[in-house]
Amino acid sequence: MSEKEILNGLKEAVETKDQEKAEEYAEKAIEQKIEPFKAISEGLAAGMNTISEQFDKAEIYLPQVTQAADAMKSALNVLKPKLDESDKKSKGTIIIGTVEGDIHEIGKNVVIAMLEGAGFNVIDLGKDVTEKEFINKAEAENAEIIAASALMSTTKPNQKDIVQEIQKRELPTKTLFGGAPVTEKWVEEINGDAYAPNAAKATETAENLLN
Ligand code: B12
């Protein structure tokens, strides 16, 4: 089977919400030595983009989105050990989570997979994380970066709270923000350190933040 067919299979597995197929094609990707990075971004994430568009157009509803997300998660679980192998030494510690009041975590999980693949030590606090939880953990772990995802316009302001809390405590921790409603302009406005529109760029941006 060609690389193109496998990437397409991963994309289709998410689009058709087929958990078994997602795992099967993730295994195939590993067998064929396809870069886990590529399998995630050009396969799984591409499928999830289709799902987002269908949801936005009200062609599908929340239960279908959750099923697609589950298919993606299963495939990520298969691919993740391979990502871990690719670079063992840590480039730095990143505390990541979805902001308070927000339970969207698919995009964040893609970002985590990519950051880990690039060699960062990533500590995932999950979803609905308060600014205090982010910052307490960053202090305890001496983390270089706090990365926070927000998927709703109503929860985006919680990224600002993180910046303010860091300033208040005078910590050297840098901030990296993302999520669908987040923009470069917004991050400048709230005095965040960096914005990235997607998981691939998140890796590059995190590397730049540390240099
Ligand atoms: C999946 C989904 C859900 C799932 C989440 C499942 C899960 N486990 O995560 C479920 C069904 C639970 C859900 C629930 C809700 N949802 Co919803 N959901 C979505 C949907 C369809 C897709 C999001 C997604 O996963 N996309 C795929 C991933 C791969 O993309 P992504 O998240 O954008 O992530 C990429 C980038 O943004 C970036 N990125 C993301 N995070 C980060 C972080 C950092 C640090 C960086 C650098 C980059 C980065 O990189 C990622 C990969 O490239 C969006 C529609 C959309 N267009 O976004 C609505 C959407 C986000 N949901 C919405 C709403 C309103 C809700 C609900 C309130 C619905 C309800 N009435 O119950 C609840 C929220 C409850 C809550 N308190 O959070 C709205 C938000 C509107 C707004 N702008 O405020 C949206 C936009 C739909 C819409 N058009 O109305 N949802």
PDB file of N, CA and C in Angstrom, residues 3 10 55 71 77 88-89 119 122-123 128 131 136 139 141 145 150 163 187 197:
ATOM      1  N   GLU A   3       2.084   5.284   0.462  1.00  0.00           N
ATOM      2  CA  GLU A   3       1.980   6.272   1.543  1.00  0.00           C
ATOM      3  C   GLU A   3       0.686   7.079   1.401  1.00  0.00           C
ATOM      4  N   LEU A  10      -6.271   7.028   6.827  1.00  0.00           N
ATOM      5  CA  LEU A  10      -6.363   7.656   8.154  1.00  0.00           C
ATOM      6  C   LEU A  10      -7.395   8.781   8.138  1.00  0.00           C
ATOM      7  N   PHE A  55     -19.584  20.064  10.813  1.00  0.00           N
ATOM      8  CA  PHE A  55     -20.275  20.498  12.032  1.00  0.00           C
ATOM      9  C   PHE A  55     -20.680  21.966  11.915  1.00  0.00           C
ATOM     10  N   ALA A  71     -12.175   8.109  17.173  1.00  0.00           N
ATOM     11  CA  ALA A  71     -11.394   7.405  16.146  1.00  0.00           C
ATOM     12  C   ALA A  71      -9.996   8.011  16.072  1.00  0.00           C
ATOM     13  N   ASN A  77      -3.108   7.044  19.850  1.00  0.00           N
ATOM     14  CA  ASN A  77      -2.525   6.136  20.842  1.00  0.00           C
ATOM     15  C   ASN A  77      -1.574   5.126  20.209  1.00  0.00           C
ATOM     16  N   LYS A  88      14.682  11.458  22.000  1.00  0.00           N
ATOM     17  CA  LYS A  88      14.579  11.200  23.439  1.00  0.00           C
ATOM     18  C   LYS A  88      14.943  12.396  24.322  1.00  0.00           C
ATOM     19  N   LYS A  89      15.934  13.159  23.914  1.00  0.00           N
ATOM     20  CA  LYS A  89      16.349  14.221  24.835  1.00  0.00           C
ATOM     21  C   LYS A  89      15.406  15.416  24.769  1.00  0.00           C
ATOM     22  N   GLY A 119      10.470  16.492  20.595  1.00  0.00           N
ATOM     23  CA  GLY A 119      11.443  16.330  21.670  1.00  0.00           C
ATOM     24  C   GLY A 119      11.201  17.163  22.920  1.00  0.00           C
ATOM     25  N   VAL A 122       6.385  17.266  27.625  1.00  0.00           N
ATOM     26  CA  VAL A 122       5.083  17.936  27.693  1.00  0.00           C
ATOM     27  C   VAL A 122       4.266  17.389  28.861  1.00  0.00           C
ATOM     28  N   ILE A 123       3.779  18.286  29.701  1.00  0.00           N
ATOM     29  CA  ILE A 123       2.922  17.867  30.813  1.00  0.00           C
ATOM     30  C   ILE A 123       1.504  18.359  30.522  1.00  0.00           C
ATOM     31  N   ASP A 128     -10.402  22.272  30.892  1.00  0.00           N
ATOM     32  CA  ASP A 128     -10.999  23.048  31.984  1.00  0.00           C
ATOM     33  C   ASP A 128      -9.960  23.335  33.083  1.00  0.00           C
ATOM     34  N   GLU A 131      -6.179  29.244  35.589  1.00  0.00           N
ATOM     35  CA  GLU A 131      -4.855  29.876  35.410  1.00  0.00           C
ATOM     36  C   GLU A 131      -3.925  29.524  36.573  1.00  0.00           C
ATOM     37  N   ASN A 136       0.814  27.118  38.879  1.00  0.00           N
ATOM     38  CA  ASN A 136       1.387  26.317  39.969  1.00  0.00           C
ATOM     39  C   ASN A 136       2.223  25.171  39.404  1.00  0.00           C
ATOM     40  N   GLU A 139       5.489  26.445  37.851  1.00  0.00           N
ATOM     41  CA  GLU A 139       6.470  26.774  38.900  1.00  0.00           C
ATOM     42  C   GLU A 139       7.095  25.503  39.464  1.00  0.00           C
ATOM     43  N   GLU A 141       7.394  22.599  38.143  1.00  0.00           N
ATOM     44  CA  GLU A 141       8.196  21.825  37.183  1.00  0.00           C
ATOM     45  C   GLU A 141       9.287  22.665  36.529  1.00  0.00           C
ATOM     46  N   ILE A 145       7.634  26.943  29.206  1.00  0.00           N
ATOM     47  CA  ILE A 145       6.484  27.450  28.444  1.00  0.00           C
ATOM     48  C   ILE A 145       5.159  26.936  29.021  1.00  0.00           C
ATOM     49  N   ALA A 150      -7.830  27.471  23.606  1.00  0.00           N
ATOM     50  CA  ALA A 150      -9.203  27.945  23.846  1.00  0.00           C
ATOM     51  C   ALA A 150      -9.969  27.793  22.549  1.00  0.00           C
ATOM     52  N   VAL A 163      -1.636  35.178  31.460  1.00  0.00           N
ATOM     53  CA  VAL A 163      -0.561  36.175  31.297  1.00  0.00           C
ATOM     54  C   VAL A 163      -0.492  37.068  32.532  1.00  0.00           C
ATOM     55  N   VAL A 187      -3.356  37.623  20.711  1.00  0.00           N
ATOM     56  CA  VAL A 187      -2.237  37.279  21.581  1.00  0.00           C
ATOM     57  C   VAL A 187      -1.367  38.519  21.859  1.00  0.00           C
ATOM     58  N   PRO A 197      -1.097  28.910  14.689  1.00  0.00           N
ATOM     59  CA  PRO A 197      -2.403  28.558  14.137  1.00  0.00           C
ATOM     60  C   PRO A 197      -2.673  27.056  14.087  1.00  0.00           C
TER      61      PRO A 197
END
